[in-house]
PDB file of C-alpha atoms and ligand atoms in Angstrom:
ATOM      1  CA  LEU A   1      46.827 -30.522 -96.738  1.00 60.00           C
ATOM      2  CA  LYS A   2      46.081 -30.625-100.299  1.00 59.00           C
ATOM      3  CA  TYR A   3      42.640 -29.580 -99.457  1.00 57.00           C
ATOM      4  CA  MET A   4      44.040 -26.532 -97.310  1.00 58.00           C
ATOM      5  CA  LEU A   5      46.768 -25.258-100.065  1.00 57.00           C
ATOM      6  CA  PRO A   6      43.944 -23.476-101.969  1.00 57.00           C
ATOM      7  CA  ARG A   7      42.139 -22.170 -99.232  1.00 58.00           C
ATOM      8  CA  LEU A   8      45.447 -20.227 -97.975  1.00 57.00           C
ATOM      9  CA  THR A   9      44.307 -16.964 -99.187  1.00 54.00           C
ATOM     10  CA  GLY A  10      44.984 -14.579 -96.191  1.00 51.00           C
ATOM     11  CA  LYS A  11      44.509 -15.938 -92.913  1.00 50.00           C
ATOM     12  CA  GLY A  12      47.763 -18.016 -92.768  1.00 46.00           C
ATOM     13  CA  SER A  13      48.857 -17.317 -89.270  1.00 48.00           C
ATOM     14  CA  ALA A  14      47.855 -20.445 -87.871  1.00 47.00           C
ATOM     15  CA  MET A  15      49.760 -22.244 -90.363  1.00 47.00           C
ATOM     16  CA  SER A  16      52.863 -20.290 -90.105  1.00 47.00           C
ATOM     17  CA  ARG A  17      52.849 -21.200 -86.494  1.00 48.00           C
ATOM     18  CA  LEU A  18      52.466 -25.009 -87.183  1.00 49.00           C
ATOM     19  CA  ALA A  19      55.537 -24.711 -89.292  1.00 48.00           C
ATOM     20  CA  GLY A  20      57.381 -23.586 -86.368  1.00 46.00           C
ATOM     21  CA  GLY A  21      59.160 -20.821 -87.702  1.00 47.00           C
ATOM     22  CA  ILE A  22      61.794 -22.943 -89.570  1.00 51.00           C
ATOM     23  CA  GLY A  23      62.979 -21.580 -92.815  1.00 53.00           C
ATOM     24  CA  GLY A  24      61.971 -17.957 -92.474  1.00 54.00           C
ATOM     25  CA  ARG A  25      60.801 -15.350 -95.294  1.00 58.00           C
ATOM     26  CA  GLY A  26      62.546 -15.467 -98.295  1.00 59.00           C
ATOM     27  CA  PRO A  27      63.649 -12.059-100.217  1.00 62.00           C
ATOM     28  CA  GLY A  28      60.455 -10.750-101.467  1.00 66.00           C
ATOM     29  CA  GLU A  29      58.216 -13.321-100.265  1.00 69.00           C
ATOM     30  CA  THR A  30      54.772 -11.885 -98.545  1.00 76.00           C
ATOM     31  CA  LYS A  31      53.766 -13.943 -95.450  1.00 76.00           C
ATOM     32  CA  LEU A  32      51.140 -15.799 -97.627  1.00 77.00           C
ATOM     33  CA  GLU A  33      53.945 -16.870 -99.858  1.00 78.00           C
ATOM     34  CA  VAL A  34      55.975 -18.275 -96.924  1.00 78.00           C
ATOM     35  CA  ASP A  35      52.744 -20.028 -95.455  1.00 79.00           C
ATOM     36  CA  ARG A  36      52.047 -21.716 -99.036  1.00 79.00           C
ATOM     37  CA  ARG A  37      55.738 -22.607 -99.506  1.00 80.00           C
ATOM     38  CA  ARG A  38      55.941 -24.433 -96.008  1.00 82.00           C
ATOM     39  CA  VAL A  39      52.726 -26.216 -96.652  1.00 78.00           C
ATOM     40  CA  LYS A  40      53.994 -27.522-100.046  1.00 80.00           C
ATOM     41  CA  GLU A  41      57.325 -28.483 -98.604  1.00 83.00           C
ATOM     42  CA  ARG A  42      55.055 -30.511 -95.796  1.00 78.00           C
ATOM     43  CA  ILE A  43      53.071 -32.078 -98.649  1.00 77.00           C
ATOM     44  CA  HIS A  44      56.258 -33.095-100.383  1.00 79.00           C
ATOM     45  CA  HIS A  45      57.455 -34.400 -97.126  1.00 79.00           C
ATOM     46  CA  ILE A  46      54.054 -36.447 -96.397  1.00 76.00           C
ATOM     47  CA  GLU A  47      54.089 -37.634-100.044  1.00 77.00           C
ATOM     48  CA  SER A  48      57.806 -39.053 -99.869  1.00 79.00           C
ATOM     49  CA  GLN A  49      56.930 -40.708 -96.841  1.00 78.00           C
ATOM     50  CA  LEU A  50      53.868 -42.402 -98.474  1.00 77.00           C
ATOM     51  CA  LYS A  51      56.112 -43.342-101.344  1.00 79.00           C
ATOM     52  CA  GLU A  52      58.440 -45.093 -98.666  1.00 80.00           C
ATOM     53  CA  VAL A  53      55.602 -47.070 -97.249  1.00 74.00           C
ATOM     54  CA  ARG A  54      54.506 -48.150-100.707  1.00 75.00           C
ATOM     55  CA  LYS A  55      57.939 -49.458-101.321  1.00 80.00           C
ATOM     56  CA  ALA A  56      58.146 -51.273 -98.224  1.00 74.00           C
ATOM     57  CA  ARG A  57      54.511 -52.669 -98.782  1.00 71.00           C
ATOM     58  CA  ALA A  58      55.526 -53.989-102.273  1.00 73.00           C
ATOM     59  CA  VAL A  59      58.838 -55.408-100.825  1.00 73.00           C
ATOM     60  CA  GLN A  60      56.826 -57.187 -98.233  1.00 66.00           C
ATOM     61  CA  LYS A  61      54.199 -58.620-100.864  1.00 63.00           C
ATOM     62  CA  LYS A  62      57.266 -59.804-102.769  1.00 66.00           C
ATOM     63  CA  LYS A  63      58.742 -61.498 -99.979  1.00 63.00           C
ATOM     64  CA  ARG A  64      55.213 -62.990 -99.301  1.00 56.00           C
ATOM     65  CA  LEU A  65      55.262 -64.599-102.979  1.00 59.00           C
ATOM     66  CA  GLN A  66      58.830 -65.582-102.615  1.00 63.00           C
ATOM     67  CA  ARG A  67      58.160 -67.316 -99.382  1.00 66.00           C
ATOM     68  CA  HIS A  68      57.612 -70.840 -99.967  1.00 75.00           C
ATOM     69  CA  VAL A  69      53.987 -71.784 -99.954  1.00 83.00           C
ATOM     70  CA  PRO A  70      53.963 -75.402 -98.891  1.00 89.00           C
ATOM     71  CA  ILE A  71      52.674 -77.997-101.412  1.00 89.00           C
ATOM     72  CA  VAL A  72      50.669 -80.765 -99.988  1.00 92.00           C
ATOM     73  CA  SER A  73      49.788 -83.827-102.458  1.00 92.00           C
ATOM     74  CA  ILE A  74      47.195 -86.309-102.102  1.00 94.00           C
ATOM     75  CA  VAL A  75      48.139 -89.938-102.983  1.00 93.00           C
ATOM     76  CA  GLY A  76      46.331 -92.881-102.910  1.00 94.00           C
ATOM     77  CA  TYR A  77      44.985 -95.925-104.327  1.00 93.00           C
ATOM     78  CA  THR A  78      42.585 -95.534-107.443  1.00 90.00           C
ATOM     79  CA  ASN A  79      39.042 -94.715-105.972  1.00 93.00           C
ATOM     80  CA  ALA A  80      40.124 -93.934-102.517  1.00 96.00           C
ATOM     81  CA  GLY A  81      38.397 -90.535-102.591  1.00 95.00           C
ATOM     82  CA  LYS A  82      41.088 -88.310-103.274  1.00 93.00           C
ATOM     83  CA  SER A  83      39.422 -85.866-105.775  1.00 91.00           C
ATOM     84  CA  THR A  84      36.333 -85.943-103.555  1.00 93.00           C
ATOM     85  CA  LEU A  85      38.580 -84.665-100.862  1.00 94.00           C
ATOM     86  CA  LEU A  86      40.192 -82.278-102.718  1.00 91.00           C
ATOM     87  CA  ASN A  87      37.018 -80.882-103.758  1.00 89.00           C
ATOM     88  CA  ASN A  88      35.575 -80.553-100.621  1.00 91.00           C
ATOM     89  CA  LEU A  89      38.574 -79.209 -98.796  1.00 88.00           C
ATOM     90  CA  THR A  90      38.766 -76.385-101.156  1.00 83.00           C
ATOM     91  CA  ASN A  91      35.085 -75.860-102.685  1.00 73.00           C
ATOM     92  CA  SER A  92      36.176 -76.820-106.175  1.00 56.00           C
ATOM     93  CA  ASP A  93      34.842 -79.206-108.799  1.00 51.00           C
ATOM     94  CA  THR A  94      37.461 -81.793-109.713  1.00 51.00           C
ATOM     95  CA  TYR A  95      36.257 -84.683-111.663  1.00 51.00           C
ATOM     96  CA  VAL A  96      34.740 -87.576-109.234  1.00 51.00           C
ATOM     97  CA  GLU A  97      33.754 -90.722-110.839  1.00 50.00           C
ATOM     98  CA  GLN A  98      33.336 -94.446-109.254  1.00 48.00           C
ATOM     99  CA  ARG A  99      35.648 -95.909-112.013  1.00 49.00           C
ATOM    100  CA  MET A 100      39.495 -96.609-112.061  1.00 47.00           C
ATOM    101  CA  PHE A 101      41.659 -93.694-112.837  1.00 46.00           C
ATOM    102  CA  ALA A 102      39.065 -90.999-112.761  1.00 47.00           C
ATOM    103  CA  THR A 103      41.653 -88.583-112.435  1.00 51.00           C
ATOM    104  CA  LEU A 104      44.229 -88.733-115.204  1.00 49.00           C
ATOM    105  CA  ASP A 105      45.887 -85.482-114.594  1.00 54.00           C
ATOM    106  CA  THR A 106      46.901 -83.467-111.693  1.00 61.00           C
ATOM    107  CA  THR A 107      44.840 -80.922-110.128  1.00 72.00           C
ATOM    108  CA  THR A 108      46.049 -77.812-108.163  1.00 77.00           C
ATOM    109  CA  ARG A 109      44.124 -75.707-105.531  1.00 78.00           C
ATOM    110  CA  ARG A 110      45.060 -73.198-102.789  1.00 80.00           C
ATOM    111  CA  LEU A 111      43.799 -73.824 -99.332  1.00 82.00           C
ATOM    112  CA  ARG A 112      43.922 -70.922 -96.531  1.00 81.00           C
ATOM    113  CA  PHE A 113      44.582 -71.535 -93.253  1.00 77.00           C
ATOM    114  CA  PRO A 114      44.233 -69.367 -90.243  1.00 73.00           C
ATOM    115  CA  LYS A 115      47.118 -67.020 -89.279  1.00 74.00           C
ATOM    116  CA  ASP A 116      47.477 -65.908 -92.984  1.00 75.00           C
ATOM    117  CA  ARG A 117      48.780 -69.271 -93.928  1.00 81.00           C
ATOM    118  CA  GLU A 118      48.130 -71.010 -96.977  1.00 83.00           C
ATOM    119  CA  ILE A 119      49.338 -74.031 -98.928  1.00 86.00           C
ATOM    120  CA  ILE A 120      48.775 -75.648-102.197  1.00 86.00           C
ATOM    121  CA  ILE A 121      46.895 -78.879-102.371  1.00 88.00           C
ATOM    122  CA  THR A 122      47.385 -81.247-105.507  1.00 87.00           C
ATOM    123  CA  ASP A 123      45.241 -84.221-106.523  1.00 86.00           C
ATOM    124  CA  THR A 124      46.909 -86.977-108.195  1.00 82.00           C
ATOM    125  CA  VAL A 125      46.434 -89.977-110.563  1.00 78.00           C
ATOM    126  CA  GLY A 126      45.236 -93.196-108.607  1.00 80.00           C
ATOM    127  CA  PHE A 127      48.083 -95.464-107.600  1.00 74.00           C
ATOM    128  CA  ILE A 128      47.295 -98.946-108.211  1.00 76.00           C
ATOM    129  CA  ARG A 129      49.132-102.602-108.117  1.00 73.00           C
ATOM    130  CA  ASP A 130      50.562-104.220-110.937  1.00 72.00           C
ATOM    131  CA  LEU A 131      50.146-101.258-113.413  1.00 71.00           C
ATOM    132  CA  PRO A 132      50.428-102.511-117.036  1.00 69.00           C
ATOM    133  CA  GLU A 133      53.779-101.852-118.561  1.00 69.00           C
ATOM    134  CA  GLU A 134      52.783 -99.581-121.180  1.00 68.00           C
ATOM    135  CA  LEU A 135      51.321 -97.257-118.461  1.00 68.00           C
ATOM    136  CA  VAL A 136      54.050 -97.291-116.219  1.00 70.00           C
ATOM    137  CA  ASP A 137      55.889 -94.267-118.032  1.00 71.00           C
ATOM    138  CA  ALA A 138      52.594 -92.028-118.114  1.00 69.00           C
ATOM    139  CA  PHE A 139      51.980 -92.731-114.701  1.00 73.00           C
ATOM    140  CA  ARG A 140      55.614 -91.941-113.555  1.00 74.00           C
ATOM    141  CA  ALA A 141      55.608 -88.721-115.611  1.00 72.00           C
ATOM    142  CA  THR A 142      52.386 -87.378-114.017  1.00 72.00           C
ATOM    143  CA  LEU A 143      53.771 -88.140-110.266  1.00 78.00           C
ATOM    144  CA  ASP A 144      57.010 -86.392-111.431  1.00 79.00           C
ATOM    145  CA  GLU A 145      55.476 -82.982-109.307  1.00 79.00           C
ATOM    146  CA  LEU A 146      55.161 -85.215-106.351  1.00 87.00           C
ATOM    147  CA  ASN A 147      58.940 -84.463-105.881  1.00 88.00           C
ATOM    148  CA  ASP A 148      57.946 -81.037-104.982  1.00 86.00           C
ATOM    149  CA  ALA A 149      55.641 -81.959-102.233  1.00 90.00           C
ATOM    150  CA  ASP A 150      56.362 -80.782 -98.753  1.00 92.00           C
ATOM    151  CA  LEU A 151      53.816 -83.332 -97.649  1.00 95.00           C
ATOM    152  CA  LEU A 152      51.978 -86.229 -98.896  1.00 96.00           C
ATOM    153  CA  VAL A 153      48.355 -86.927 -97.741  1.00 96.00           C
ATOM    154  CA  HIS A 154      47.887 -90.594 -98.255  1.00 97.00           C
ATOM    155  CA  VAL A 155      44.115 -91.262 -98.711  1.00 97.00           C
ATOM    156  CA  VAL A 156      42.906 -94.930 -97.862  1.00 98.00           C
ATOM    157  CA  ASP A 157      39.308 -96.385 -98.783  1.00 98.00           C
ATOM    158  CA  ILE A 158      38.872 -97.882 -95.250  1.00 98.00           C
ATOM    159  CA  SER A 159      35.620 -99.649 -96.771  1.00 98.00           C
ATOM    160  CA  SER A 160      37.533-101.560 -99.203  1.00 97.00           C
ATOM    161  CA  PRO A 161      38.119-105.374 -98.055  1.00 97.00           C
ATOM    162  CA  ARG A 162      41.559-104.836 -99.543  1.00 96.00           C
ATOM    163  CA  PHE A 163      42.488-101.723 -97.978  1.00 97.00           C
ATOM    164  CA  GLU A 164      45.505-102.965 -96.093  1.00 97.00           C
ATOM    165  CA  ALA A 165      47.142-104.392 -99.309  1.00 95.00           C
ATOM    166  CA  GLN A 166      46.314-101.071-101.001  1.00 95.00           C
ATOM    167  CA  ILE A 167      48.164 -99.103 -98.442  1.00 96.00           C
ATOM    168  CA  GLU A 168      51.170-101.561 -99.059  1.00 94.00           C
ATOM    169  CA  SER A 169      50.924-100.931-102.749  1.00 91.00           C
ATOM    170  CA  VAL A 170      50.747 -97.111-102.328  1.00 91.00           C
ATOM    171  CA  GLU A 171      54.142 -97.395 -99.987  1.00 93.00           C
ATOM    172  CA  ARG A 172      55.762 -99.800-102.566  1.00 89.00           C
ATOM    173  CA  ILE A 173      54.834 -97.127-105.309  1.00 87.00           C
ATOM    174  CA  LEU A 174      56.238 -94.334-103.010  1.00 89.00           C
ATOM    175  CA  ARG A 175      59.303 -96.246-102.431  1.00 91.00           C
ATOM    176  CA  ASP A 176      59.750 -96.737-105.952  1.00 85.00           C
ATOM    177  CA  LEU A 177      59.479 -93.174-106.666  1.00 85.00           C
ATOM    178  CA  GLY A 178      61.863 -92.430-104.238  1.00 90.00           C
ATOM    179  CA  LEU A 179      59.259 -90.293-102.149  1.00 92.00           C
ATOM    180  CA  ASP A 180      59.388 -92.566 -98.976  1.00 89.00           C
ATOM    181  CA  GLU A 181      61.350 -90.065 -97.091  1.00 92.00           C
ATOM    182  CA  LYS A 182      58.661 -87.226 -97.555  1.00 94.00           C
ATOM    183  CA  PRO A 183      56.417 -86.672 -94.505  1.00 95.00           C
ATOM    184  CA  ARG A 184      53.283 -88.471 -94.783  1.00 96.00           C
ATOM    185  CA  ILE A 185      49.707 -88.272 -93.306  1.00 97.00           C
ATOM    186  CA  LEU A 186      47.775 -91.458 -93.480  1.00 98.00           C
ATOM    187  CA  VAL A 187      43.994 -90.683 -93.947  1.00 98.00           C
ATOM    188  CA  PHE A 188      41.559 -93.300 -93.609  1.00 98.00           C
ATOM    189  CA  ASN A 189      38.546 -92.046 -95.924  1.00 98.00           C
ATOM    190  CA  LYS A 190      34.836 -93.551 -96.254  1.00 98.00           C
ATOM    191  CA  ILE A 191      34.240 -93.655 -92.519  1.00 98.00           C
ATOM    192  CA  ASP A 192      30.827 -93.360 -93.236  1.00 98.00           C
ATOM    193  CA  LEU A 193      30.590 -96.658 -94.870  1.00 98.00           C
ATOM    194  CA  VAL A 194      32.173 -99.128 -91.880  1.00 98.00           C
ATOM    195  CA  ASP A 195      31.119 -98.962 -88.058  1.00 96.00           C
ATOM    196  CA  GLU A 196      32.829 -97.009 -85.781  1.00 96.00           C
ATOM    197  CA  GLU A 197      34.372 -99.944 -83.721  1.00 97.00           C
ATOM    198  CA  MET A 198      36.390-100.822 -87.052  1.00 97.00           C
ATOM    199  CA  VAL A 199      37.282 -97.213 -87.385  1.00 97.00           C
ATOM    200  CA  ARG A 200      38.839 -97.311 -83.753  1.00 97.00           C
ATOM    201  CA  ASN A 201      40.672-100.562 -84.443  1.00 97.00           C
ATOM    202  CA  VAL A 202      42.390 -99.474 -87.562  1.00 97.00           C
ATOM    203  CA  LEU A 203      43.370 -96.262 -85.736  1.00 97.00           C
ATOM    204  CA  ASN A 204      44.844 -98.231 -83.164  1.00 97.00           C
ATOM    205  CA  ARG A 205      46.885-100.132 -85.514  1.00 97.00           C
ATOM    206  CA  TYR A 206      47.807 -97.260 -87.872  1.00 97.00           C
ATOM    207  CA  GLU A 207      48.997 -93.653 -87.134  1.00 96.00           C
ATOM    208  CA  GLY A 208      46.591 -91.787 -89.083  1.00 97.00           C
ATOM    209  CA  VAL A 209      43.268 -89.914 -89.142  1.00 97.00           C
ATOM    210  CA  ALA A 210      39.865 -91.086 -90.058  1.00 98.00           C
ATOM    211  CA  ILE A 211      37.392 -88.795 -92.574  1.00 97.00           C
ATOM    212  CA  SER A 212      34.527 -88.967 -94.702  1.00 98.00           C
ATOM    213  CA  ALA A 213      35.400 -87.069 -98.091  1.00 97.00           C
ATOM    214  CA  LEU A 214      31.757 -86.262 -98.240  1.00 96.00           C
ATOM    215  CA  ASN A 215      31.481 -84.652 -94.888  1.00 93.00           C
ATOM    216  CA  ARG A 216      33.330 -81.714 -94.052  1.00 90.00           C
ATOM    217  CA  GLU A 217      32.536 -81.876 -90.469  1.00 90.00           C
ATOM    218  CA  THR A 218      34.856 -84.945 -90.320  1.00 94.00           C
ATOM    219  CA  PHE A 219      37.851 -82.914 -91.543  1.00 92.00           C
ATOM    220  CA  TYR A 220      39.063 -81.308 -88.445  1.00 90.00           C
ATOM    221  CA  PRO A 221      41.798 -83.875 -87.537  1.00 92.00           C
ATOM    222  CA  LEU A 222      42.974 -83.822 -91.026  1.00 93.00           C
ATOM    223  CA  ILE A 223      43.439 -80.141 -90.930  1.00 90.00           C
ATOM    224  CA  GLU A 224      45.059 -80.275 -87.607  1.00 90.00           C
ATOM    225  CA  ALA A 225      47.481 -82.875 -88.861  1.00 93.00           C
ATOM    226  CA  ILE A 226      48.469 -80.952 -91.933  1.00 92.00           C
ATOM    227  CA  GLU A 227      48.957 -77.768 -89.521  1.00 90.00           C
ATOM    228  CA  ARG A 228      51.192 -79.734 -87.252  1.00 92.00           C
ATOM    229  CA  GLN A 229      53.123 -81.255 -89.874  1.00 92.00           C
ATOM    230  CA  LEU A 230      53.820 -77.997 -91.834  1.00 91.00           C
ATOM    231  CA  TRP A 231      54.077 -75.306 -89.215  1.00 87.00           C
ATOM    232  CA  LYS A 232      55.154 -77.246 -85.642  1.00 79.00           C
ATOM    233  CA  GLU A 233      58.472 -75.579 -85.798  1.00 51.00           C
ATOM    234  CA  GLU A 234      57.855 -71.952 -85.891  1.00 48.00           C
ATOM    235  CA  PRO A 235      61.473 -70.739 -85.562  1.00 45.00           C
ATOM    236  CA  ALA A 236      62.506 -72.626 -88.909  1.00 44.00           C
ATOM    237  CA  LYS A 237      59.561 -71.114 -90.444  1.00 44.00           C
ATOM    238  CA  GLU A 238      60.841 -67.581 -89.630  1.00 47.00           C
ATOM    239  CA  LYS A 239      64.240 -68.640 -90.851  1.00 44.00           C
ATOM    240  CA  VAL A 240      62.739 -69.470 -94.023  1.00 44.00           C
ATOM    241  CA  LEU A 241      60.900 -66.049 -94.098  1.00 43.00           C
ATOM    242  CA  ILE A 242      64.463 -64.082 -93.922  1.00 39.00           C
TER     243      ILE A 242
HETATM  244  N1  LIG B 301      30.508 -93.304 -99.083  1.00 76.05           N
HETATM  245  C1  LIG B 301      31.436 -92.764 -99.302  1.00 76.05           C
HETATM  246  N2  LIG B 301      32.026 -92.432-100.719  1.00 76.05           N
HETATM  247  C2  LIG B 301      33.054 -91.525-101.058  1.00 76.05           C
HETATM  248  C3  LIG B 301      33.875 -91.059-100.079  1.00 76.05           C
HETATM  249  N3  LIG B 301      34.736 -90.316-100.532  1.00 76.05           N
HETATM  250  C4  LIG B 301      34.817 -90.528-101.905  1.00 76.05           C
HETATM  251  N4  LIG B 301      33.512 -91.388-102.238  1.00 76.05           N
HETATM  252  C5  LIG B 301      33.185 -91.904-103.468  1.00 76.05           C
HETATM  253  O1  LIG B 301      34.215 -92.737-104.045  1.00 76.05           O
HETATM  254  C6  LIG B 301      34.323 -92.697-105.652  1.00 76.05           C
HETATM  255  C7  LIG B 301      35.648 -92.409-105.964  1.00 76.05           C
HETATM  256  O2  LIG B 301      36.058 -90.999-105.362  1.00 76.05           O
HETATM  257  P1  LIG B 301      37.054 -90.435-106.033  1.00 76.05           P
HETATM  258  O3  LIG B 301      37.285 -88.875-105.315  1.00 76.05           O
HETATM  259  O4  LIG B 301      36.957 -89.933-107.447  1.00 76.05           O
HETATM  260  O5  LIG B 301      38.214 -91.248-105.734  1.00 76.05           O
HETATM  261  P2  LIG B 301      39.684 -90.687-106.519  1.00 76.05           P
HETATM  262  O6  LIG B 301      40.611 -91.291-105.235  1.00 76.05           O
HETATM  263  O7  LIG B 301      40.044 -89.489-107.019  1.00 76.05           O
HETATM  264  O8  LIG B 301      39.953 -92.012-107.580  1.00 76.05           O
HETATM  265  P3  LIG B 301      40.813 -91.711-108.961  1.00 76.05           P
HETATM  266  O9  LIG B 301      41.203 -90.511-109.302  1.00 76.05           O
HETATM  267  O10 LIG B 301      40.295 -92.971-109.983  1.00 76.05           O
HETATM  268  O11 LIG B 301      42.264 -92.247-108.347  1.00 76.05           O
HETATM  269  C8  LIG B 301      33.234 -91.648-105.766  1.00 76.05           C
HETATM  270  O12 LIG B 301      32.173 -92.470-106.196  1.00 76.05           O
HETATM  271  C9  LIG B 301      33.285 -90.748-104.531  1.00 76.05           C
HETATM  272  O13 LIG B 301      31.980 -90.209-104.492  1.00 76.05           O
HETATM  273  C10 LIG B 301      33.389 -91.143 -98.543  1.00 76.05           C
HETATM  274  O14 LIG B 301      33.948 -90.357 -97.812  1.00 76.05           O
HETATM  275  N5  LIG B 301      32.211 -91.906 -98.310  1.00 76.05           N
HETATM  276 MG1  LIG B 302      40.485 -88.682-108.652  1.00 76.05          MG
END
């Protein structure tokens, strides 16, 4: 219409038919002037509708932002492969090293799922049994934000001869932090270092999934478990949306 308006220089009958004869000619208006006025009115109408659409979009976006994006925190014994997992899940580059407490701070990344779903995923400092007294407070402070987590992904190094004791230590620390009520997924990592039989045995004894953080092709059961935990209750999620 904006394109047509300057071109309405005489042959305005088509436009006046379109306008449907509402309004009529004002005093002293020529037919051309009437056509122009109607087109202007129409443009104004469309523009105000577009404004409505834009407003609605902005409201939707705000709602999307307000909607709670689930927070998933990776926890586990030191050296279990937490940072490696975060990196390979999210294509990022968090510091990974074969040493105790490679990670001293938390790292946060966004991870997108199908159906426009996304989560915030955080890496944490490694848990350890019998933490030196001086470190306990600092350790607790960094783990404070675990309180915000909707789901804990507990990563276990299945190749460690002490992995069962390590699971216990992590569970105990979670209890001490008052986090034992949080939903949790147990993830046996480093399956590339042990034989399949061992993995099968462990999965028979524990409810969990098995992956190698070095190999994305093994991530599917974990992704699926996260989706199930976070979004299994569709109605509840809709309620949150409103
Ligand atoms: N073979 C193998 N090595 C792994 C796997 N996942 C992690 N690693 C190695 O394990 C070591 C520790 O990995 P990190 O990701 O730093 O472990 P972390 O749990 O973040 O350790 P902290 O930050 O110290 O608690 C690194 O040398 C990784 O390359 C895996 O699936 N297979
Ligand atoms: Mg780490």
